[in-house]
Coordinates of C-alpha atoms in Angstrom, one line a residue:
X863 CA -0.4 -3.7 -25.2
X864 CA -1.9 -5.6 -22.4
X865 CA -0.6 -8.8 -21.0
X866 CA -3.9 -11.0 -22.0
X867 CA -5.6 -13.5 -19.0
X868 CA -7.8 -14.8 -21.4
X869 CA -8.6 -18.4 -20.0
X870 CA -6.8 -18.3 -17.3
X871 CA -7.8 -19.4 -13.5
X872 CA -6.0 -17.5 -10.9
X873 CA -6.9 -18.0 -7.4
X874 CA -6.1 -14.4 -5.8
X875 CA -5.1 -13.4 -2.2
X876 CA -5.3 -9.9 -0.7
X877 CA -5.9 -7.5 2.4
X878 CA -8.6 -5.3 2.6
X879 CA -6.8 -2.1 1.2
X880 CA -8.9 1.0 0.0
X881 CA -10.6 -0.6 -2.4
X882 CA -8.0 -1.7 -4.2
X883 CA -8.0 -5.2 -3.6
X884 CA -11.5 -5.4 -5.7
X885 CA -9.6 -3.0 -8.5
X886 CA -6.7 -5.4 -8.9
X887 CA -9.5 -7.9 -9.3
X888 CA -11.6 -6.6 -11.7
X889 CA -8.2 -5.5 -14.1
X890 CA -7.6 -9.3 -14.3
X891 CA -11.1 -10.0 -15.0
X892 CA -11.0 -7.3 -17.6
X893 CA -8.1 -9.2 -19.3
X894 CA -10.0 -12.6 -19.7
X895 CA -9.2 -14.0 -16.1
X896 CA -11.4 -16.3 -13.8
X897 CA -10.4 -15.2 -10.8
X898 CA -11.3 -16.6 -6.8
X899 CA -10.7 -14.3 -4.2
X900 CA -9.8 -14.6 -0.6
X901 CA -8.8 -11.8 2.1
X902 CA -5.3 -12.1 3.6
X903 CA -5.6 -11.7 7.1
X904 CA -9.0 -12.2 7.2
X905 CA -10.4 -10.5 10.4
X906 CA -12.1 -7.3 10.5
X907 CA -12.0 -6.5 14.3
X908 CA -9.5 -4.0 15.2
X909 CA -8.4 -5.9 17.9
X910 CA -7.7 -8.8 16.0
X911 CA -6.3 -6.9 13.5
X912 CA -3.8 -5.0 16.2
X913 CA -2.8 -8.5 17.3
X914 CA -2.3 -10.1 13.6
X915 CA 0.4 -6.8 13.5
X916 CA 2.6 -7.5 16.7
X917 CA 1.9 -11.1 17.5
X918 CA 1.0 -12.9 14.1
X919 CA 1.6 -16.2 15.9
X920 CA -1.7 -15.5 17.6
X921 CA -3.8 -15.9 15.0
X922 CA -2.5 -18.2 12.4
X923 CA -3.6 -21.4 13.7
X924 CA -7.1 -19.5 13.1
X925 CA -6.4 -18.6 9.8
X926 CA -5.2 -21.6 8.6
X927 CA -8.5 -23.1 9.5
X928 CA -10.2 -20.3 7.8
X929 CA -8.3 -20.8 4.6
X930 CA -8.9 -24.7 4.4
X931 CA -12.3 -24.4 5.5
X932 CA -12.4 -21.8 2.1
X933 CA -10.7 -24.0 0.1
X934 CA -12.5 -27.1 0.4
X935 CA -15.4 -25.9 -2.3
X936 CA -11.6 -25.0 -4.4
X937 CA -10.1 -28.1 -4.1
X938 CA -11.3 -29.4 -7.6
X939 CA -10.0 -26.1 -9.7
X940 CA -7.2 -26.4 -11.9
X941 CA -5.1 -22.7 -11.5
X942 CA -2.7 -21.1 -13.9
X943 CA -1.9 -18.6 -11.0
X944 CA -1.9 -18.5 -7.1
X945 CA -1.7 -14.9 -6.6
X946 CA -0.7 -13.8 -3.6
X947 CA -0.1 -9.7 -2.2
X948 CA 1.2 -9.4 0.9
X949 CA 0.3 -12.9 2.1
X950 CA 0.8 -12.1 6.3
X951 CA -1.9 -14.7 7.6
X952 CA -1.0 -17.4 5.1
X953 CA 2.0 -19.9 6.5
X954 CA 3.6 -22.7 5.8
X955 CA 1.5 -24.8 6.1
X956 CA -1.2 -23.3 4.0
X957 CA 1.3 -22.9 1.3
X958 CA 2.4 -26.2 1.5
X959 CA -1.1 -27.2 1.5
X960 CA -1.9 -25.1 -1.6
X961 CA 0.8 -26.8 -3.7
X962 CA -0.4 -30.0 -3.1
X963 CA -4.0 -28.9 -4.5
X964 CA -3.1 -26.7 -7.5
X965 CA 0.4 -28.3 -8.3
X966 CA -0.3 -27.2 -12.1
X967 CA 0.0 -23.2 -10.6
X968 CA 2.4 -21.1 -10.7
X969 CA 3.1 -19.2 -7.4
X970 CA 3.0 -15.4 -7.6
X971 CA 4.0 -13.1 -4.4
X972 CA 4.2 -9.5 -4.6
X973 CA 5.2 -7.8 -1.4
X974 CA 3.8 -3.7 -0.7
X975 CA 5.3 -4.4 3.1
X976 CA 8.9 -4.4 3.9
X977 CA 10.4 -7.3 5.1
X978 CA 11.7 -4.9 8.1
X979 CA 7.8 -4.5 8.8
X980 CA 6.9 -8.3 8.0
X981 CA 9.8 -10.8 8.5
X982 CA 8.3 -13.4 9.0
X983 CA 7.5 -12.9 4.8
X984 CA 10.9 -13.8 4.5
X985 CA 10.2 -17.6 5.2
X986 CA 7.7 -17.8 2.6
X987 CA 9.3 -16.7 -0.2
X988 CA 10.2 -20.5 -1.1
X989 CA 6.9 -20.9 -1.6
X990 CA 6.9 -18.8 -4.2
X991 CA 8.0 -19.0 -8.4
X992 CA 7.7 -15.4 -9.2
X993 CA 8.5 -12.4 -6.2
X994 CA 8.1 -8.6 -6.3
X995 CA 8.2 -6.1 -3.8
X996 CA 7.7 -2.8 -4.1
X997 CA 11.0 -2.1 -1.5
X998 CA 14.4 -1.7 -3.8
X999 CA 16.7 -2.3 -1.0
X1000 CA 14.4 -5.8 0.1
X1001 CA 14.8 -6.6 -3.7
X1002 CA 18.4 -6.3 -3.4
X1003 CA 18.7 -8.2 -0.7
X1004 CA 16.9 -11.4 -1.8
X1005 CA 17.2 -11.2 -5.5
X1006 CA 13.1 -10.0 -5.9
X1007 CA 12.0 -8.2 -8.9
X1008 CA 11.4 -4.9 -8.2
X1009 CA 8.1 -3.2 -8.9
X1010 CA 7.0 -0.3 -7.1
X1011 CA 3.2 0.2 -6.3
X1012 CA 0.5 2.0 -8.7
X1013 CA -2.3 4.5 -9.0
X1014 CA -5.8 4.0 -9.5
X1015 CA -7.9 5.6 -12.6
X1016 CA -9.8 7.6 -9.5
X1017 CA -6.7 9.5 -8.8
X1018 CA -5.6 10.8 -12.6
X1019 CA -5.7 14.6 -12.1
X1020 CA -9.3 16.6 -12.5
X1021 CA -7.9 20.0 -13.4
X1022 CA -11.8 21.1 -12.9
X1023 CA -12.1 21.3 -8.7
X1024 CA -10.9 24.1 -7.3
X1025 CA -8.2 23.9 -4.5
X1026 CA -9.4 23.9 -1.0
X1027 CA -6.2 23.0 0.9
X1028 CA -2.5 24.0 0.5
X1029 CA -1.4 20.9 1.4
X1030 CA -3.3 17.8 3.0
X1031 CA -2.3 13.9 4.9
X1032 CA -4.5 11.2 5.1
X1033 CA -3.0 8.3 6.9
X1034 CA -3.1 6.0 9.6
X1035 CA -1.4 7.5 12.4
X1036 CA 1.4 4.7 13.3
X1037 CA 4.5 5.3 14.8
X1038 CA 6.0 8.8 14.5
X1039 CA 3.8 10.2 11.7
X1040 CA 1.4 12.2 14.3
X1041 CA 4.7 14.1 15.4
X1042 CA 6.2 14.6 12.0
X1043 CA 2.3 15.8 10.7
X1044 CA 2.6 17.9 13.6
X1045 CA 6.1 19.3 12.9
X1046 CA 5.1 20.0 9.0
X1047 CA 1.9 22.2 9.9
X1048 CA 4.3 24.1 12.7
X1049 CA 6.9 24.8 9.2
X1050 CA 4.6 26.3 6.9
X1051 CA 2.6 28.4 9.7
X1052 CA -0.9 29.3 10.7
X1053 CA -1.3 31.1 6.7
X1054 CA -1.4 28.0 5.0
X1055 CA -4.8 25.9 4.7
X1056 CA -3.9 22.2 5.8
X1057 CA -6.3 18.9 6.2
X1058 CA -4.7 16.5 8.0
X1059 CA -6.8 13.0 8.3
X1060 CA -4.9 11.0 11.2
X1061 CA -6.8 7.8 11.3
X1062 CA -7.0 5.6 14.1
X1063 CA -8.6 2.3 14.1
X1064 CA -10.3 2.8 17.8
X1065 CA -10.2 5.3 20.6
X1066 CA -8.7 2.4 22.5
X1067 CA -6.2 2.6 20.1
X1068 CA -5.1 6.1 21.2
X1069 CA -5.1 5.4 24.4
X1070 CA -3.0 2.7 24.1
X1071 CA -0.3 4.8 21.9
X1072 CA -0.5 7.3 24.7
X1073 CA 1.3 5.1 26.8
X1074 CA 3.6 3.2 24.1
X1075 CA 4.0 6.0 21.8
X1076 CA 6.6 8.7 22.9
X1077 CA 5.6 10.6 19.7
X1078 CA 2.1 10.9 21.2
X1079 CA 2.5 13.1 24.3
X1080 CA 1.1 15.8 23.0
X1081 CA -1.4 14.4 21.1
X1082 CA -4.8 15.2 21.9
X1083 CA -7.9 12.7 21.4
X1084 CA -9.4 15.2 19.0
X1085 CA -6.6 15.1 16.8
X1086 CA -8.0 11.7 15.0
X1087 CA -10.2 10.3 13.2
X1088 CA -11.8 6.7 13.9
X1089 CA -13.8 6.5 10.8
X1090 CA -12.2 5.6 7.6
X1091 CA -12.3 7.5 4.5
X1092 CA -13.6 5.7 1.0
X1093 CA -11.4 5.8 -2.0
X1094 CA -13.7 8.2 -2.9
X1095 CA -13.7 10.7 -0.5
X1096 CA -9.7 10.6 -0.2
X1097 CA -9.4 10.7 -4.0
X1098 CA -11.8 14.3 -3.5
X1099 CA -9.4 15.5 -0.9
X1100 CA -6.5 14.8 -3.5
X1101 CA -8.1 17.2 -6.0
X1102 CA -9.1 19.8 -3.7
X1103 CA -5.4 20.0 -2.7
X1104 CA -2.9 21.7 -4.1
X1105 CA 0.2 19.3 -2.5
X1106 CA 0.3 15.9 -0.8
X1107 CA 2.0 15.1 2.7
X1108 CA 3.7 11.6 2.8
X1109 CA 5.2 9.8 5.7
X1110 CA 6.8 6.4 5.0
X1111 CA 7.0 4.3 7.7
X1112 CA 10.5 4.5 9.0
X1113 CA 11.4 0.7 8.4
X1114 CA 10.4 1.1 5.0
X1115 CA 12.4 2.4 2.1
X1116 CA 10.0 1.7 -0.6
X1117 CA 6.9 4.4 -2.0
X1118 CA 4.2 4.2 -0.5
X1119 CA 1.0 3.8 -2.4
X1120 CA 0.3 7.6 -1.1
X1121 CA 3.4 9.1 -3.2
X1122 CA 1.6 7.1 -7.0
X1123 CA -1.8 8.4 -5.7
X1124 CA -0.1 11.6 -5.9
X1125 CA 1.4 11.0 -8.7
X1126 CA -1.5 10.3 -10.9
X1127 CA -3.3 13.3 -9.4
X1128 CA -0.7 15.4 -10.5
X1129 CA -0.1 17.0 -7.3
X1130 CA 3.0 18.3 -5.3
X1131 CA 4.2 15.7 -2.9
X1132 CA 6.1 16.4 0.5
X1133 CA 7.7 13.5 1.3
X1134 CA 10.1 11.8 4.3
X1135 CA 10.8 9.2 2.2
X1136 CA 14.5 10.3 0.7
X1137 CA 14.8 7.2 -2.0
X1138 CA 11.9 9.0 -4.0
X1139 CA 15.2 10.2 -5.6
X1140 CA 16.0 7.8 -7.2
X1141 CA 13.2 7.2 -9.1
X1142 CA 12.3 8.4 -12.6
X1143 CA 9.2 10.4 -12.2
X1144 CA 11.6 12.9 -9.6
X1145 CA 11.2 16.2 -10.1
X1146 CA 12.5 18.8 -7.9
X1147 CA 9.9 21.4 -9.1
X1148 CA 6.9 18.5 -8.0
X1149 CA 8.9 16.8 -5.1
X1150 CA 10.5 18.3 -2.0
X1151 CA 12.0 15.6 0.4
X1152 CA 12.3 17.1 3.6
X1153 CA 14.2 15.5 7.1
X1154 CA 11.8 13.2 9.0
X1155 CA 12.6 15.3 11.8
X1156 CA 13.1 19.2 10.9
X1157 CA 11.1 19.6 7.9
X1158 CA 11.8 22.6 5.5
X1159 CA 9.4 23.8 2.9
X1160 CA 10.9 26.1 0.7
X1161 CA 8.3 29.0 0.9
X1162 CA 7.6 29.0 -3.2
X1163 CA 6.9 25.0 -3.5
X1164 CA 3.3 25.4 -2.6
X1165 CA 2.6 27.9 -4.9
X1166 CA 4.7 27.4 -8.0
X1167 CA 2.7 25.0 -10.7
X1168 CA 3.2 21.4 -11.1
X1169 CA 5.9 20.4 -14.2
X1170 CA 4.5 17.6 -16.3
X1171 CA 6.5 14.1 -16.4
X1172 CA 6.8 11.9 -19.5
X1173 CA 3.8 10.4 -20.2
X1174 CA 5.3 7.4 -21.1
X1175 CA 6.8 7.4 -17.4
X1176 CA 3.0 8.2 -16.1
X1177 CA 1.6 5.6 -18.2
X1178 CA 4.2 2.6 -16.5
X1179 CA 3.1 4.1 -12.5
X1180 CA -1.3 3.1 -14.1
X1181 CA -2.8 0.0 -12.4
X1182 CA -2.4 -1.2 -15.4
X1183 CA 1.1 -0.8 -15.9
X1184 CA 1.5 -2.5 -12.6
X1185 CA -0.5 -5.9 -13.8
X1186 CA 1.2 -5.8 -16.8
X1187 CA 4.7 -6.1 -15.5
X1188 CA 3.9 -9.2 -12.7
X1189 CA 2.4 -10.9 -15.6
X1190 CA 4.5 -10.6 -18.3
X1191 CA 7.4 -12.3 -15.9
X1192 CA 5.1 -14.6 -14.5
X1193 CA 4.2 -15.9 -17.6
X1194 CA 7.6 -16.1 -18.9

């Protein structure tokens, strides 16, 4: 059954993500909520989005303004829920702020970063009544709930579309995932049809790595893509492909919203990401977790079919499944 919103206000806070910001949105509308929304980190420049990554000192004077500047025609709501994912451009003294206005809320922070990535998130969490991650070894560490991420309805497997690709990436191309994409296609050999989709944000961008990024000395300028896809078009690469490629970043240990896409396809997945073990939708016949650095296919996993998991298991992995579970503690 799903956790009911009916009547409730929840001022929500999210980055730009694929889409998926407006689909956690409309679920909680769907379930009766009135719900605000404002962008975390708020800029749209790539520049200004490179420099909210390595120096987010640099721009949260800017965003604080730009969140009490929003606020001021919010001031007079009464929330049930602040909801906040990620929350990178928000500090303290937003927060603090936000208290003060909605004291009646209840303060809800689920994190799809590691703290390795974002630790300045660490200093917020006492802002906070309710905190998820999607990282098991972050929710060890400071007592979180753990929740990993979800798939959209777009992804749930089309078993009409005929298979283009063997095996396909679509990614940003941050720190060693060119090299690894590179070191995957040179494993499975010139006979197997690959797409790879190595997005940068800027050609700048590739210069830049060119210099800071030892993983990019052989990279060619052609080898990218500075356009990024829709939901739409990466969900139509998914089913044209027979198995997914997935490259964590290496300070992460949680899934990456890539390996549920995957899942909900019903797709193989090739993964770096070696705590995918652990979790109950592994499969050895679906899953092969190869060595971030000398990757091994076995030579039958592309072509053997995909097993079926428990649908009860699919079911939990659902967007829904996923608002469910943050709510039903949150409103406990």
């Amino acid at each position: 059954m799903k956790q009911s919103l009916q009547g409730k206000k929840v001022l929500y806070i999210a980055p730009r993500f694929f889409g998926y910001e407006s689909e956690i949105r409309d679920e909680l509308t769907k379930r009766g909520a009135h719900v605000d929304f404002l962008l975390d980190r708020p800029f749209d420049t790539p520049l200004l989005k490179a420099i909210t990554r390595v120096s987010r000192e640099l721009v949260i004077g800017a965003a604080d303004r730009f969140y009490e500047n929003q606020l001021e025609s919010l001031k007079g709501q009464d929330y049930d829920y602040v909801f906040v994912i990620n929350g990178q451009t928000l500090s303290s003294v937003t927060l603090a702020r936000w208290h003060q206005y909605y004291p009646r809320a209840k303060f809800v922070l689920y994190m799809w970063d590691s703290f390795g990535n974002r630790r300045w998130a660490v200093d917020n969490l006492n802002y906070f009544d309710v905190k998820f991650t999607f990282d098991r070894e972050d929710a060890k560490a400071y007592g979180l709930n753990f929740r990993p991420l979800f798939f959209s309805s777009g992804f749930e497997a089309s078993s009409q579309v005929a298979i283009e690709w063997d095996i396909s990436f679509i990614g940003t191309a941050h720190t060693d995932r060119y090299a690894i994409a590179s070191k995957v296609a040179a494993a499975l050999g010139k006979k197997s049809k690959i797409y790879w989709y190595l997005f940068l944000q800027a050609p700048w961008v590739y210069w830049l790595y060119k210099i800071s990024n030892r993983s990019f000395r052989e990279a060619k300028l052609t080898d990218f893509k500075f356009s990024s896809l829709t939901k739409s078009d990466v969900q139509s690469i998914f089913n044209a492909s027979g198995c997914i490629l997935d490259i964590e970043h290496p300070k992460q240990t949680g899934l990456t919203m890539r390996t549920l896409e995957t899942l909900g396809a019903r797709k193989k997945l090739v993964t770096t990401n070696q705590s995918v073990r652990h979790y109950d939708f592994f499969d050895e016949c679906n899953i092969c977790v190869v060595d971030r650095w000398a990757p091994k296919i076995p030579s039958d996993f592309l072509t053997t079919p995909y097993r079926d998991i428990d649908v009860n298991i699919y079911h939990s992995y659902r967007l829904e499944g996923w608002v469910d579970e943050i709510f039903q503690v949150a409103q406990r």
